[in-house]
Coordinates of C-alpha atoms and ligand atoms in Angstrom, one line a residue:
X1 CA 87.8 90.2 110.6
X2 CA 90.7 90.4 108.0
X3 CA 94.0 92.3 109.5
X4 CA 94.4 95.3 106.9
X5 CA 97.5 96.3 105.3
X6 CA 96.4 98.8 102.6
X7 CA 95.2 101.5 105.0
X8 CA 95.6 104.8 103.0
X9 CA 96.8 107.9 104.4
X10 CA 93.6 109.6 104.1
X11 CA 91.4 106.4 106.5
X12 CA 94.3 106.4 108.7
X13 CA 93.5 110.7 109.0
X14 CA 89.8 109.9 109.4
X15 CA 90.1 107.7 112.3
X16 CA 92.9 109.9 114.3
X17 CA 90.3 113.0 113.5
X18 CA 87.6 111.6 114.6
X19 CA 86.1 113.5 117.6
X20 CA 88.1 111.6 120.7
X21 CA 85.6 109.8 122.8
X22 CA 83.8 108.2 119.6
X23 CA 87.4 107.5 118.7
X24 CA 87.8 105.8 122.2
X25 CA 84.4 103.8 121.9
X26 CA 84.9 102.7 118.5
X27 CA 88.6 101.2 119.4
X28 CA 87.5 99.8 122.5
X29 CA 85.0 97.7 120.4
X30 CA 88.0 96.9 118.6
X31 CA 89.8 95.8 121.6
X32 CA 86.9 93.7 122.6
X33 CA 87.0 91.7 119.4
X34 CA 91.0 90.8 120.4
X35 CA 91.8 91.0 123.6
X36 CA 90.1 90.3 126.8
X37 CA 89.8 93.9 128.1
X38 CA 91.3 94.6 131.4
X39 CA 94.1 93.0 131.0
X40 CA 97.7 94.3 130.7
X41 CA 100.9 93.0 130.0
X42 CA 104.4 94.6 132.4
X43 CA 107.3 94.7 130.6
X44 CA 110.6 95.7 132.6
X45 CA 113.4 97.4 130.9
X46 CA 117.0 97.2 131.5
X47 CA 120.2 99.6 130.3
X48 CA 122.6 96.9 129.4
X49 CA 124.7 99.8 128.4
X50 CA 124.4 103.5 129.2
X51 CA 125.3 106.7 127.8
X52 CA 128.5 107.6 125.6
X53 CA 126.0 107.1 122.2
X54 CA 127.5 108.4 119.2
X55 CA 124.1 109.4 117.7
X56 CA 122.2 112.3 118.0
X57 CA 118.5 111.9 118.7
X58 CA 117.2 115.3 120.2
X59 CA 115.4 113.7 122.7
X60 CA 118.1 110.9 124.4
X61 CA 119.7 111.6 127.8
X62 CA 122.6 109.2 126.4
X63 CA 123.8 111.1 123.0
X64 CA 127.5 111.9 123.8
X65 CA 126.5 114.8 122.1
X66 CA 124.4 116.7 124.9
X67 CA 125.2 117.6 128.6
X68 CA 122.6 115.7 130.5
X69 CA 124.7 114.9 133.7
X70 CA 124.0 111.0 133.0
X71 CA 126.5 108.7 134.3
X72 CA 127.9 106.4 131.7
X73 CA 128.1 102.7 132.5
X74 CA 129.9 100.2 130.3
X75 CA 128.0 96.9 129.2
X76 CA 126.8 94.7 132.4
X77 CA 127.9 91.5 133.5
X78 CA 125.2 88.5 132.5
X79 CA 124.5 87.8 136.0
X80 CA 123.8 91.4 136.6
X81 CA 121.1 91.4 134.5
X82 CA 120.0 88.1 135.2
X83 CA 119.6 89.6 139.2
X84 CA 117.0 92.2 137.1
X85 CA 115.4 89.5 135.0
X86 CA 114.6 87.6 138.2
X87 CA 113.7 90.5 140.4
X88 CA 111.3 91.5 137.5
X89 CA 109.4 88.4 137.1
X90 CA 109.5 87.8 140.8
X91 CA 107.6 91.4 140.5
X92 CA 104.8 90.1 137.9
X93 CA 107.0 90.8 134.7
X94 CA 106.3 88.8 131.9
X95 CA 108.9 90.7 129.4
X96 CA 112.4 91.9 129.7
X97 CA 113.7 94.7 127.5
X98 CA 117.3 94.9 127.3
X99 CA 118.5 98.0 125.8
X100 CA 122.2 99.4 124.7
X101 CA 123.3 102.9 123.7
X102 CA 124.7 101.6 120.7
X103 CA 124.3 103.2 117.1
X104 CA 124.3 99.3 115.8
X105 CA 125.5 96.7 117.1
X106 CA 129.4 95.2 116.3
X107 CA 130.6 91.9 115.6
X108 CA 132.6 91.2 119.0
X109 CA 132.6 90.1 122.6
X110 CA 130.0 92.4 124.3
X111 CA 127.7 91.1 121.2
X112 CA 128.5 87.6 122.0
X113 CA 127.8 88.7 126.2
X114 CA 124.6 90.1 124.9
X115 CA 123.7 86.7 122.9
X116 CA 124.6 85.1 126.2
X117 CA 122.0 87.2 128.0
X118 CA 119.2 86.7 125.4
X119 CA 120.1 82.9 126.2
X120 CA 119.9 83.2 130.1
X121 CA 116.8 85.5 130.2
X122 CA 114.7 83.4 127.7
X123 CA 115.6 80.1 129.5
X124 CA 114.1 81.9 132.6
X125 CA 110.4 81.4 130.9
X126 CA 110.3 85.5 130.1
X127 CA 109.5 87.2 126.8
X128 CA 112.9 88.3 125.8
X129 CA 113.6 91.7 123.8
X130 CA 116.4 93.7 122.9
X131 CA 117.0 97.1 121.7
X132 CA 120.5 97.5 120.6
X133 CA 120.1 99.9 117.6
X134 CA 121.1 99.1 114.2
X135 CA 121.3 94.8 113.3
X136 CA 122.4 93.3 110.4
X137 CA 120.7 89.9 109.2
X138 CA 123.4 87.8 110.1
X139 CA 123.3 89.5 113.8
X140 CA 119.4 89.4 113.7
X141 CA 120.2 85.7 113.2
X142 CA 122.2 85.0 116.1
X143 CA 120.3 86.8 117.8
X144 CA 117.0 84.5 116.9
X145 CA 119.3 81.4 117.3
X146 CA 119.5 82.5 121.0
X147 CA 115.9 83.1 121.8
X148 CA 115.5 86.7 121.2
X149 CA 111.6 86.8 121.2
X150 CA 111.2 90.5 120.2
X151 CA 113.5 93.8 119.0
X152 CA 112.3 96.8 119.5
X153 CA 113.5 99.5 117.1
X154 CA 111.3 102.7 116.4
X155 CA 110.7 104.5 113.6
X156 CA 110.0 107.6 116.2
X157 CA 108.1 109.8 113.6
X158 CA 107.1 110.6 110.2
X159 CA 109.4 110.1 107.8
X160 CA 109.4 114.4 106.9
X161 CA 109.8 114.9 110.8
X162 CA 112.7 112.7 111.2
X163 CA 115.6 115.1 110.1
X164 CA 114.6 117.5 112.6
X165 CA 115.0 115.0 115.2
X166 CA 117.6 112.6 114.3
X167 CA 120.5 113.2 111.4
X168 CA 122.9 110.6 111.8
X169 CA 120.8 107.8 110.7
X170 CA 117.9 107.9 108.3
X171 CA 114.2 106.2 108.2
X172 CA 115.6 104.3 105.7
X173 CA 118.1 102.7 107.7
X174 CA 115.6 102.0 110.3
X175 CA 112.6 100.5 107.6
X176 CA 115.8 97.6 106.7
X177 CA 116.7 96.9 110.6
X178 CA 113.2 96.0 110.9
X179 CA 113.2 94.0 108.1
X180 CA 116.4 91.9 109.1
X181 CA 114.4 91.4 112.2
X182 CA 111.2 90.3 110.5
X183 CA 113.2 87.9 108.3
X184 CA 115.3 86.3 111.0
X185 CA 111.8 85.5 112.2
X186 CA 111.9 87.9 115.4
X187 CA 108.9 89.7 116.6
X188 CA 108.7 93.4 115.6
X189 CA 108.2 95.8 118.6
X190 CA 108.3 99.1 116.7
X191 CA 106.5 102.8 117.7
X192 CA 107.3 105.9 118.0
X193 CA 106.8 109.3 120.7
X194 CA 104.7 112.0 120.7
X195 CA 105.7 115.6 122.1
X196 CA 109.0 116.1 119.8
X197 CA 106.8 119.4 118.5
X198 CA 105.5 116.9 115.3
X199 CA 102.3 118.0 114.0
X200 CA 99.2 115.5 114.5
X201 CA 99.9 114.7 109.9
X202 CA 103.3 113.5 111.2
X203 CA 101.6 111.7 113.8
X204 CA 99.2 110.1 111.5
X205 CA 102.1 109.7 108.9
X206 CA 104.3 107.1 111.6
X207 CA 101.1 105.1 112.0
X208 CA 100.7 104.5 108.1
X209 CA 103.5 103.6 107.6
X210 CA 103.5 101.0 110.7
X211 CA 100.3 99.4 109.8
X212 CA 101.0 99.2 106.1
X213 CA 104.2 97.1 106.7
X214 CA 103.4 93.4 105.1
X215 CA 102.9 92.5 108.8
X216 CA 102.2 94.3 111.1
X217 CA 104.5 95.1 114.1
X218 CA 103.5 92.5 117.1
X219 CA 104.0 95.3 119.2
X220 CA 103.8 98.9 119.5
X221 CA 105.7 101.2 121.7
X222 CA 103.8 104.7 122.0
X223 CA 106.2 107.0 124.5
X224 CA 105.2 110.7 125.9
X225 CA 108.6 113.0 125.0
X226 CA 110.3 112.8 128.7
X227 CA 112.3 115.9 128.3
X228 CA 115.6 115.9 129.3
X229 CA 117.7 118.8 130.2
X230 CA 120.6 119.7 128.1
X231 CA 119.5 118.0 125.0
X232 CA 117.6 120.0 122.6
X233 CA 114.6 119.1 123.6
X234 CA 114.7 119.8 126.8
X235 CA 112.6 122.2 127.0
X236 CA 109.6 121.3 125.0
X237 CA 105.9 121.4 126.5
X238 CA 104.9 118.5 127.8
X239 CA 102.7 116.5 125.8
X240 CA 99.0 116.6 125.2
X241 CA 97.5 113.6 127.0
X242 CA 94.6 113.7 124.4
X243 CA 97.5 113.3 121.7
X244 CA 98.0 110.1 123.2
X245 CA 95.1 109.1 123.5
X246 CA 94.1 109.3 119.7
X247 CA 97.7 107.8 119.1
X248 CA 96.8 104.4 120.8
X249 CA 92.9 104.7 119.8
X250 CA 94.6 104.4 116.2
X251 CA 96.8 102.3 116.7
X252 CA 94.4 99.8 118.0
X253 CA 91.8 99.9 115.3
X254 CA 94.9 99.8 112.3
X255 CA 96.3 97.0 113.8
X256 CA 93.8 95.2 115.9
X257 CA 96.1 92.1 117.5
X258 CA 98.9 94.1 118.0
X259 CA 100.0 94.7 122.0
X260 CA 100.2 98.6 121.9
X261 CA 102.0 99.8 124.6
X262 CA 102.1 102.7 126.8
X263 CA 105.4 103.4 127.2
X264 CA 107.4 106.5 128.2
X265 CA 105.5 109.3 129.9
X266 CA 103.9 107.8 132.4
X267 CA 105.0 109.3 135.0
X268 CA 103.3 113.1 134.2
X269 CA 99.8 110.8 133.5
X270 CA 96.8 110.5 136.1
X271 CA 95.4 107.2 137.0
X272 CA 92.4 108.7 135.0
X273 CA 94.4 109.8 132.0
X274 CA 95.8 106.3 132.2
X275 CA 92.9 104.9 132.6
X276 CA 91.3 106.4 129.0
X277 CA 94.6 105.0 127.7
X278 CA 93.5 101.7 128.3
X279 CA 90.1 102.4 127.4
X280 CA 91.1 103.0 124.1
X281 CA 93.4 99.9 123.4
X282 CA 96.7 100.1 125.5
X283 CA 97.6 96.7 126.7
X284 CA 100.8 96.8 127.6
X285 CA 102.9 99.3 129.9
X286 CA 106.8 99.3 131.1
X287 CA 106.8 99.1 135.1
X288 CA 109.6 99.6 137.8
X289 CA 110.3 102.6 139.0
X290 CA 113.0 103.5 136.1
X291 CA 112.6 103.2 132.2
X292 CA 116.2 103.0 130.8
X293 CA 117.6 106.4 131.9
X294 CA 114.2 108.1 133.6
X295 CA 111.7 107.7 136.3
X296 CA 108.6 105.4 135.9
X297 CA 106.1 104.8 138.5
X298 CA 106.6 102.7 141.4
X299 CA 105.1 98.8 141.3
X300 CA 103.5 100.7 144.4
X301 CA 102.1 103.3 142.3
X302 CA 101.1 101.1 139.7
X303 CA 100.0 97.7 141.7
X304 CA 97.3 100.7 143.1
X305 CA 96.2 101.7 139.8
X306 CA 95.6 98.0 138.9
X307 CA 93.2 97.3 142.0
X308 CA 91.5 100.8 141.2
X309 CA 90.8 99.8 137.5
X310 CA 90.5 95.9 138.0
X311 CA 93.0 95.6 135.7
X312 CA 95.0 91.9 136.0
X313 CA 98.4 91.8 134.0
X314 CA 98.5 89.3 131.0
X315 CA 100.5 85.7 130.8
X316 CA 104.1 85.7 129.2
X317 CA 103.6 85.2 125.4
X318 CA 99.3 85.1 125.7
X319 CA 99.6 87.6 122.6
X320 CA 100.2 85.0 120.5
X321 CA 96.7 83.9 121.3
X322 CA 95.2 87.2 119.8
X323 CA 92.2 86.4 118.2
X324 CA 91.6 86.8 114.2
X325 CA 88.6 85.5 112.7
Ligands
LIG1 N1 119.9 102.9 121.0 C1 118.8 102.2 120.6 C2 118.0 102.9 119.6 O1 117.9 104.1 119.5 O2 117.3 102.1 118.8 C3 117.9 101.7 121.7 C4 117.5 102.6 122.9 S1 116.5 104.0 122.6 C5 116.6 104.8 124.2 C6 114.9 103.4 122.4 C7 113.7 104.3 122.2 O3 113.4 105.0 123.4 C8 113.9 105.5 121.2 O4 113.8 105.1 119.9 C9 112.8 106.4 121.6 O5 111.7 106.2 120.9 C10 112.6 106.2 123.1 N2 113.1 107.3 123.9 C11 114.4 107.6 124.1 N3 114.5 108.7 124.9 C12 113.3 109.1 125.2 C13 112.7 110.2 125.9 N4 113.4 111.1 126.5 N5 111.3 110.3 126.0 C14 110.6 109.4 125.3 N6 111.0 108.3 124.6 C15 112.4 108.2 124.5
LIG2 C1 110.4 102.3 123.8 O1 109.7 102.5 122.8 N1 110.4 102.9 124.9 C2 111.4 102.4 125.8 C3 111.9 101.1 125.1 N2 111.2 101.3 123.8 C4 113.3 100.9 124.9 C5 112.4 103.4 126.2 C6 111.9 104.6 126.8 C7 113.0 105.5 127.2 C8 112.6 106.7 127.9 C9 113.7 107.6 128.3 C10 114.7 107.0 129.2 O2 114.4 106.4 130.3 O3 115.9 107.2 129.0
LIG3 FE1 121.7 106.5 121.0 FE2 119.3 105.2 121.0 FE3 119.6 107.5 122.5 FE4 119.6 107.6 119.8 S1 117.9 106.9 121.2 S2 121.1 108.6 121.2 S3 120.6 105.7 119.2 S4 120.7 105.5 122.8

């Protein structure tokens, strides 16, 4: 099968329409083709650097902008976050995400601590990833040159949704940090969240325009809306499990080797509404009991839900190995 690029916007409509446990059926066969089902990568994430962000995404605990009681906490120390690394993979982690409440990164010594960390983490045998915000393609350089495997930057919506969500950067500065990552020859981890009061065409706009990029993202973050009090989404609904569901069913039959994750939001799922998640494509899921800012389910919680659904977590880098014939 032939990885598509040229989806149009009316296909990509068709699929996320189509009535939800055909959907599910038709992107576990998909799945099947790629993957060996059952099997799910852990990724850990770590806040490098917390709070204080200039920027003013509707939905972040750490805008400087919004009330949310969080405490702020200046960039770590490498062996602080080398501690993590170890404690993840000593947990069954085979990816660390390292992410900074930074509008882009800046040309100085914390970059150069967080180069240092990339170094330390990827020389420990795990998948290393950053989010750090905006890059330029000399940083996404360096970056590579230390054994940054991944960088997770989302487009979060549609590109007509955006604005109401996010005004002090645009889509199209987020379209060329992707691209600087691409080029520096990075992996792209780039998604987006549900439950921001988008309507399913925004829904279906984001995932056009991620499976029409000339390659297709290696991974793809799909997160639930965790609201957070004092921002101004704080007091949205929560989201529609089924919305997620057709999210990831989509996802997986647009981009068929890509790892599409189930990310933030997990916390308010069942095992069962997990379990259609993975049905329908997920592969991949963030575990410890904390995201960057939010609760996550235990490795309790979770290692539970694995013996119920026989699910067995996946090698570090075994994506790479996702079949296209
Ligand atoms: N500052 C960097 C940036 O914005 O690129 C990196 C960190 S930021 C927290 C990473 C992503 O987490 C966001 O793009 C968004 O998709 C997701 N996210 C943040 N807060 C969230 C929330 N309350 N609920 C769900 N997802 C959230
Ligand atoms: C992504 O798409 N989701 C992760 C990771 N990339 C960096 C972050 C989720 C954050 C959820 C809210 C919080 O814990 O602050
Ligand atoms: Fe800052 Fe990232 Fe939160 Fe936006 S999502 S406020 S850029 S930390």
């Amino acid at each position: 099968m032939q990885l598509r690029n040229d989806w149009t916007l009316e296909e990509v409509y068709q699929i996320y329409e189509t009535p939800v446990l055909e959907l599910v059926y038709k992107a576990a066969a998909v799945h099947r083709q790629h993957f060996q089902t059952g099997r799910v990568q852990l990724c850990t994430l770590v806040s490098i650097k917390t709070g204080a962000c200039t920027e003013d995404c509707s939905y972040c605990s750490q805008s400087i902008r919004y009330q949310t009681g969080l405490k702020v906490h200046a960039l770590m120390k490498k062996e602080e976050v080398m501690d993590y690394a170890k404690r993840a993979k000593d947990a069954g982690s085979t990816r660390l995400c390292m992410g900074a409440a930074w509008r882009e990164v800046r040309d100085n010594k914390d970059f150069d601590r967080v180069l240092e960390m990339v170094k330390g983490v990827n020389d420990m045998g795990l998948e290393v990833c950053c989010t750090l915000g905006m890059l330029t393609d000399e940083q996404a350089q360096k970056l590579a040159d230390a054994g940054l495997y991944a960088y997770n930057h989302n487009l979060d919506t549609s590109r007509e949704y955006y604005d109401k969500i996010i005004t002090t950067r645009t889509y199209d500065d987020r379209l060329k940090t992707i691209d600087c990552v691409r080029k520096a020859g990075i992996t792209v981890c780039c998604g987006g969240i549900i439950g921001l009061g988008e309507k399913h065409e925004d829904r279906v706009q984001l995932l056009h325009t991620l499976a029409t990029m000339p390659q297709h993202p290696e991974s793809v973050p799909i997160n639930g809306l965790v609201p957070i009090k004092g921002t101004p989404l704080g007091n949205q609904s929560p989201f529609d499990v089924w919305d997620m569901i057709k999210m990831i069913a989509t996802a997986r039959i647009l981009m068929p080797t890509t790892m599409v994750r189930l990310s933030a939001g997990r916390q308010s799922l069942s095992i069962a509404e997990q379990a259609l998640c993975f049905l329908a494509g997920a592969n991949s899921i963030f575990t410890g009991d904390k995201l960057l800012t939010t609760p996550n389910p235990t490795f309790d919680e979770d290692n539970e839900m694995f013996k119920l659904l026989g699910l067995t977590p996946i090698a570090p880098f075994e994506q790479k190995e996702a079949v296209v014939e």
